Coordinates of C-alpha atoms in Angstrom, one line a residue:
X1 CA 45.9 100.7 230.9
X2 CA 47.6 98.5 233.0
X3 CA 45.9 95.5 232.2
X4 CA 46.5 96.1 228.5
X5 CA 50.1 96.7 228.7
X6 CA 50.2 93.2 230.6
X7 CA 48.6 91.5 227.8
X8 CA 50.4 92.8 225.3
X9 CA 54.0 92.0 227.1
X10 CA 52.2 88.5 227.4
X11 CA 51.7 88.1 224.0
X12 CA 55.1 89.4 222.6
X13 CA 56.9 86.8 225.5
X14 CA 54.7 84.0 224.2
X15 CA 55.6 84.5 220.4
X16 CA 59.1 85.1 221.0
X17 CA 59.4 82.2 222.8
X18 CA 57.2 80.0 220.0
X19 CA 59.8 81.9 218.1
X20 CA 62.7 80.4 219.8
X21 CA 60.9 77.2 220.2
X22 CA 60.4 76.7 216.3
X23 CA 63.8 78.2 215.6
X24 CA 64.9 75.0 218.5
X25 CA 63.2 72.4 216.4
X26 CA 64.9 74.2 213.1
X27 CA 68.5 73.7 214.2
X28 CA 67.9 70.0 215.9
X29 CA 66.2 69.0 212.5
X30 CA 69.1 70.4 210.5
X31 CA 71.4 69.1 213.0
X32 CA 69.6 65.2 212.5
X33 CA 69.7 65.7 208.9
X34 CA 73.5 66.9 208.9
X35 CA 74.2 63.8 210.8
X36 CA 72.3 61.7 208.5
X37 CA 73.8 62.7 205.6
X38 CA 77.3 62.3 207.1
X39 CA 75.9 58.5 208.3
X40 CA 75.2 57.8 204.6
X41 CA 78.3 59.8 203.6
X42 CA 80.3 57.4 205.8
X43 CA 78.3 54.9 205.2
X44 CA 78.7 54.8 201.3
X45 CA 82.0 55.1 201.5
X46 CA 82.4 52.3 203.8
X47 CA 80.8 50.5 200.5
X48 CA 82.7 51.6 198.7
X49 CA 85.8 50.6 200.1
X50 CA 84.7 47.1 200.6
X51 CA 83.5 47.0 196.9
X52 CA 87.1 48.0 195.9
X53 CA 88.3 45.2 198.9
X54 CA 86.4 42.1 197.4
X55 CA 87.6 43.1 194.0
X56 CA 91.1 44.0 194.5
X57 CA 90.3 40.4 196.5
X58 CA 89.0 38.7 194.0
X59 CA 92.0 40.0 191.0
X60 CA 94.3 38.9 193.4
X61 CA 92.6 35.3 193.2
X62 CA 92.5 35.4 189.5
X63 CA 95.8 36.3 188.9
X64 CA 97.0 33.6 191.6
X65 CA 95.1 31.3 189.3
X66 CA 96.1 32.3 186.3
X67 CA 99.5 32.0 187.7
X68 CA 99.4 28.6 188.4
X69 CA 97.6 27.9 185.3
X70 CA 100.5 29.6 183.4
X71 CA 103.0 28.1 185.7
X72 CA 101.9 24.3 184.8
X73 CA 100.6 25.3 181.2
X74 CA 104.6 27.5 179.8
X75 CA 106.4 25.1 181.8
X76 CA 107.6 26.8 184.6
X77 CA 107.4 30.8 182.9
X78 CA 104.7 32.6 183.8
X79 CA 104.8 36.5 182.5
X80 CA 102.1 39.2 183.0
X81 CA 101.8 42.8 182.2
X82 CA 99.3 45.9 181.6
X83 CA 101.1 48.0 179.2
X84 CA 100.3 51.0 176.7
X85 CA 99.7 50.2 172.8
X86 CA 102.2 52.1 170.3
X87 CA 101.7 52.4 166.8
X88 CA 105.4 50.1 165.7
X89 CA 105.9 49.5 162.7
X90 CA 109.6 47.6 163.0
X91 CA 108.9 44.8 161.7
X92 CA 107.8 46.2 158.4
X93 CA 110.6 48.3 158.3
X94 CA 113.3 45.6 158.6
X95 CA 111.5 43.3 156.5
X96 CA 110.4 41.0 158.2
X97 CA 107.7 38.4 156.2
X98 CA 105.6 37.3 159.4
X99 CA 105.1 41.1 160.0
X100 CA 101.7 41.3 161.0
X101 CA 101.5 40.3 164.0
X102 CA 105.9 41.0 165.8
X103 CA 105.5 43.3 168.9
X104 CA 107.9 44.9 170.6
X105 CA 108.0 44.6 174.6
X106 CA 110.4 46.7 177.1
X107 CA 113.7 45.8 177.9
X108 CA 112.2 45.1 181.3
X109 CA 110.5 42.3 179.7
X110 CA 113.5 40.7 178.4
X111 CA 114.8 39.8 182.3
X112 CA 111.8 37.8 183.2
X113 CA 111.2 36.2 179.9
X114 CA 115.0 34.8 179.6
X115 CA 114.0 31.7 180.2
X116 CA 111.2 31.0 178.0
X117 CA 113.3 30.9 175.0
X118 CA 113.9 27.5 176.0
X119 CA 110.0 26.4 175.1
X120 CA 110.8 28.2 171.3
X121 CA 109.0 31.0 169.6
X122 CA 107.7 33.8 172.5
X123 CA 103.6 34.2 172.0
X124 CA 101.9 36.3 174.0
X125 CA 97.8 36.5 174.5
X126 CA 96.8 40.1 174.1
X127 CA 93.3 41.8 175.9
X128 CA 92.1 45.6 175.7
X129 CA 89.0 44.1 177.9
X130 CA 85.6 45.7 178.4
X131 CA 84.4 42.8 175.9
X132 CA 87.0 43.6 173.6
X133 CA 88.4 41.0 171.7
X134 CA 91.3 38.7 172.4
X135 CA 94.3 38.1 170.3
X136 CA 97.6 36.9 170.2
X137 CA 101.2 37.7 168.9
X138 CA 104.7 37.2 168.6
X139 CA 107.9 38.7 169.9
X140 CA 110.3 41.2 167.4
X141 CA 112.3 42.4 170.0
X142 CA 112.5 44.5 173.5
X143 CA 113.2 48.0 172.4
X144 CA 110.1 49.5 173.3
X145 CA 109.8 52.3 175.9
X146 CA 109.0 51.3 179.9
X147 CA 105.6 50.4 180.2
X148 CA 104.7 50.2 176.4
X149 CA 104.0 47.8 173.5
X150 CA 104.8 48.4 170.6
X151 CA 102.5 46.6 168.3
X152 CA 101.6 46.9 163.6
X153 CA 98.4 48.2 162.6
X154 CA 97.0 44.6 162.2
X155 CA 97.0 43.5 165.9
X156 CA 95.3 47.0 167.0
X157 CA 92.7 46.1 164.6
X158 CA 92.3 43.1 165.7
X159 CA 92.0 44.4 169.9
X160 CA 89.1 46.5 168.1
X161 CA 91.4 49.9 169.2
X162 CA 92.5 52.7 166.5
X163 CA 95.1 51.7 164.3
X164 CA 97.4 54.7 164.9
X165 CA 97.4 53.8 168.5
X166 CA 95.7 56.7 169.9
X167 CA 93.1 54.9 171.7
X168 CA 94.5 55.4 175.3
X169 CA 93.7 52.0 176.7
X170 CA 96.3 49.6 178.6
X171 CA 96.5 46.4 176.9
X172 CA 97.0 43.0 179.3
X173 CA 100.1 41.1 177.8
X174 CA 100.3 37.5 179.0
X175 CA 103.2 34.9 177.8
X176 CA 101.4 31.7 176.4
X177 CA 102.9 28.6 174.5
X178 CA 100.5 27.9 171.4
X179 CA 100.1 24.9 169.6
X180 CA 100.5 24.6 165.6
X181 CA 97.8 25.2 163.8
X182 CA 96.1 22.2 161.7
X183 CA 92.6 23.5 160.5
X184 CA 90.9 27.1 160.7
X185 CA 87.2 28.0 159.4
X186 CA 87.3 31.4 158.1
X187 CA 84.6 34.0 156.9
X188 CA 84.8 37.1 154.3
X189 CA 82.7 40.0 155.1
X190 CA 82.1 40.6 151.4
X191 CA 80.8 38.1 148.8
X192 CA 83.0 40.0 146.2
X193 CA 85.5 37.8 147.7
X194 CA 84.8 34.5 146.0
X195 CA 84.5 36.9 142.5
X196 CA 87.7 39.1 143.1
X197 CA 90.0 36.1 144.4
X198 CA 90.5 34.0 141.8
X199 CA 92.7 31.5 143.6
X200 CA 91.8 31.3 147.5
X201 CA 94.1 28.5 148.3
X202 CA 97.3 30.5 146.9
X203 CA 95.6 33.9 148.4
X204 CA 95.3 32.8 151.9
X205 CA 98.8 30.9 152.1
X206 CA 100.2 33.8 151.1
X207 CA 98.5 36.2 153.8
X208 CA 98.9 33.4 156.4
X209 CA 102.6 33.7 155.9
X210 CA 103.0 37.5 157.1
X211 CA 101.1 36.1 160.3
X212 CA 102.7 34.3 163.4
X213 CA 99.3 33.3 165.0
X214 CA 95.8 33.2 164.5
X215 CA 92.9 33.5 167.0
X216 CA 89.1 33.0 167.0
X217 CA 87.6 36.4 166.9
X218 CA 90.4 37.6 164.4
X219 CA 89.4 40.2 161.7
X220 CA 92.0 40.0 159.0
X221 CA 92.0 42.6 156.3
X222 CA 94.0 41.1 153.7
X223 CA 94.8 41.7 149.9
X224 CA 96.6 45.2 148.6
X225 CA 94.8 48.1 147.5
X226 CA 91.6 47.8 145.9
X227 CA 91.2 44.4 146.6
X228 CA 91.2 44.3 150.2
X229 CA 89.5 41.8 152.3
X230 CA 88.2 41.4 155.8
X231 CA 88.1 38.1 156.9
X232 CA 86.4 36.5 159.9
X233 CA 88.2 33.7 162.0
X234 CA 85.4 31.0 163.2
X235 CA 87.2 28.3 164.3
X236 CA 90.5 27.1 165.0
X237 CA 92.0 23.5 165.9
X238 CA 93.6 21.9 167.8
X239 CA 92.9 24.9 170.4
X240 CA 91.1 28.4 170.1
X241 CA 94.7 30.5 169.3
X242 CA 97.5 28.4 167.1
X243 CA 100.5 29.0 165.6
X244 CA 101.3 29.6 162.2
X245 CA 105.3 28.5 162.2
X246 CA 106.2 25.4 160.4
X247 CA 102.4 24.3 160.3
X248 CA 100.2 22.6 157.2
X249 CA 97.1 24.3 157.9
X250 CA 93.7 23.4 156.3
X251 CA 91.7 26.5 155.4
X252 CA 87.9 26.0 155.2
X253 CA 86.1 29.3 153.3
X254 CA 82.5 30.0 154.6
X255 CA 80.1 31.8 152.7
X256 CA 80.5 35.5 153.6
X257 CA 78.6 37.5 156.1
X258 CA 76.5 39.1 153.2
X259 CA 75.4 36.0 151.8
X260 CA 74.2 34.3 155.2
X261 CA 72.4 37.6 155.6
X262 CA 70.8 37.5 152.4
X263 CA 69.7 33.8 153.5
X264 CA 68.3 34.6 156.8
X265 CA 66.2 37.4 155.4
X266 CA 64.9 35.4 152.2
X267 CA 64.2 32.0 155.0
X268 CA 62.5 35.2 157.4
X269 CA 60.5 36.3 154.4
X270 CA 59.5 33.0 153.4
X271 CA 58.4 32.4 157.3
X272 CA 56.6 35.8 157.1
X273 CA 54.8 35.2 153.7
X274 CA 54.2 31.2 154.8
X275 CA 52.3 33.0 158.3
X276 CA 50.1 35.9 155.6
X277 CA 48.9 33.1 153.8
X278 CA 48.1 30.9 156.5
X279 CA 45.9 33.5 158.1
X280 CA 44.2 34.2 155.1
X281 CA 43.3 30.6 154.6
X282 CA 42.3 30.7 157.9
X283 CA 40.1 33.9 157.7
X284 CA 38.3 32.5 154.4
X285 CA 37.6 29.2 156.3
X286 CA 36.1 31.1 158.6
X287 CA 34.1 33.2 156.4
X288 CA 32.8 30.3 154.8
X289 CA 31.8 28.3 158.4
X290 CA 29.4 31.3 159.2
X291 CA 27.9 31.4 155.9
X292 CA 27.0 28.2 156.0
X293 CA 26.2 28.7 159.5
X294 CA 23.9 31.4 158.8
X295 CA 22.0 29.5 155.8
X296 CA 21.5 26.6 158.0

């Protein structure tokens, strides 16, 4: 009776202590994978705080750059800002003919900008980013709020954000000196342009005068109710943004967007019918090369 008593306290000591043993190994393998996580933890946001370094870094480059690129370029002004778009539509309601394209900057503004009246008419580059496109405007006046822009319909539309100026994103405002304008290539959407505008020349002067500034990547949607427009701007000369003020400006018309498109599928189907035919002549060659092979 003894000896069975001894066993069985033998047994029970050796699984509670394989018991404690496993339950050991539990807690220093939770313990190794609490501390790896925390390494990694750490480890990405060590990373991450060097990825936000270089680039903070690397803006802080850029802007020194553009900076003195601005600084040699404006003659001695050099202002930068990120600001949020307003729907303004001053300039419009003081009638104002080059309308589409005024903005209105903070008072703020006015201080660092004082001396830049001194190189003539105040353009400023405009960017939304995030491969949005790049514009450029002119200044109404500093009456808009701290930290805003206040900006027509037109120049929204043309940073590819919502015309009523809901979008949300910060716009980059940069002072710039622009050159007058001599030539620009531009491109209508529609081909009902060359049928609904019977004189372009007299068309486009007269929507080039509401307009301060033109830029490569501009979509201009011109003309008054039914007959409205969208036009493309290709090129530009002598530089990729001009100014409109007291310039001649050539305007060359492209074909529109629809017409190129209806070339470059009628060349593609002539390619594609050019390859069907080519094969066939191909197969029947063949055809004909092992029937005679097979007579011979």
């Amino acid at each position: 009776m003894m000896d069975v008593d001894l066993e069985f306290a033998s047994r029970r000591f050796k699984n509670e202590q394989s018991s404690r043993q496993r339950a050991a190994a539990e807690r220093r393998e939770a313990l190794r994978k609490e501390r790896e996580v925390s390494r990694l933890q750490r480890a990405a946001r060590e990373a991450e705080i060097a990825q936000r370094e270089a680039e903070a870094a690397r803006a802080a480059e850029e802007s020194a750059r553009m900076r003195e690129a601005d600084l040699e370029k404006n003659r001695g002004i050099v202002y930068h800002a990120r600001l949020q778009p307003r729907l303004c539509m001053d300039a419009e309601v003081k009638g104002v003919r080059r309308r589409a394209d005024k903005v209105t900057l903070p008072r703020s503004a006015a201080a660092e900008l004082a001396h830049a009246y001194k190189n003539g008419q105040l353009f400023f580059e405009l960017s939304a980013g995030n491969g949005r496109p790049v514009t450029h405007v002119s200044i109404l006046d500093f009456t808009a709020d701290e930290g805003t822009i206040g900006m027509p319909p037109e120049v929204l539309r043309c940073l590819g954000l919502a015309t009523d100026g809901s979008s949300g994103h910060h716009v980059m405002v940069r002072y710039k000196l622009l050159k007058r304008g001599t030539f620009a290539r531009v491109q209508p959407v529609k081909r009902r342009f060359r049928t609904e505008v019977a004189d372009v020349k007299l068309f486009l002067e007269h929507e080039l005068h509401l307009r301060t500034t033109l830029s490569e990547g501009d979509e201009l949607e011109v003309g008054t109710g039914a007959e409205r427009h969208v036009l493309r701007i290709l090129e530009l000369k002598p530089e990729s943004a001009v100014s409109l003020i007291d310039t001649d400006l050539e305007v060359e018309v492209n074909a529109s967007v629809e017409e190129e498109e209806e070339v470059a599928a009628a060349e593609a189907e002539r390619r594609r019918a050019e390859a069907a035919a080519a094969a066939f002549a191909a197969e029947q060659e063949a055809k004909r090369a092992a029937a005679a092979a097979a007579a011979a």
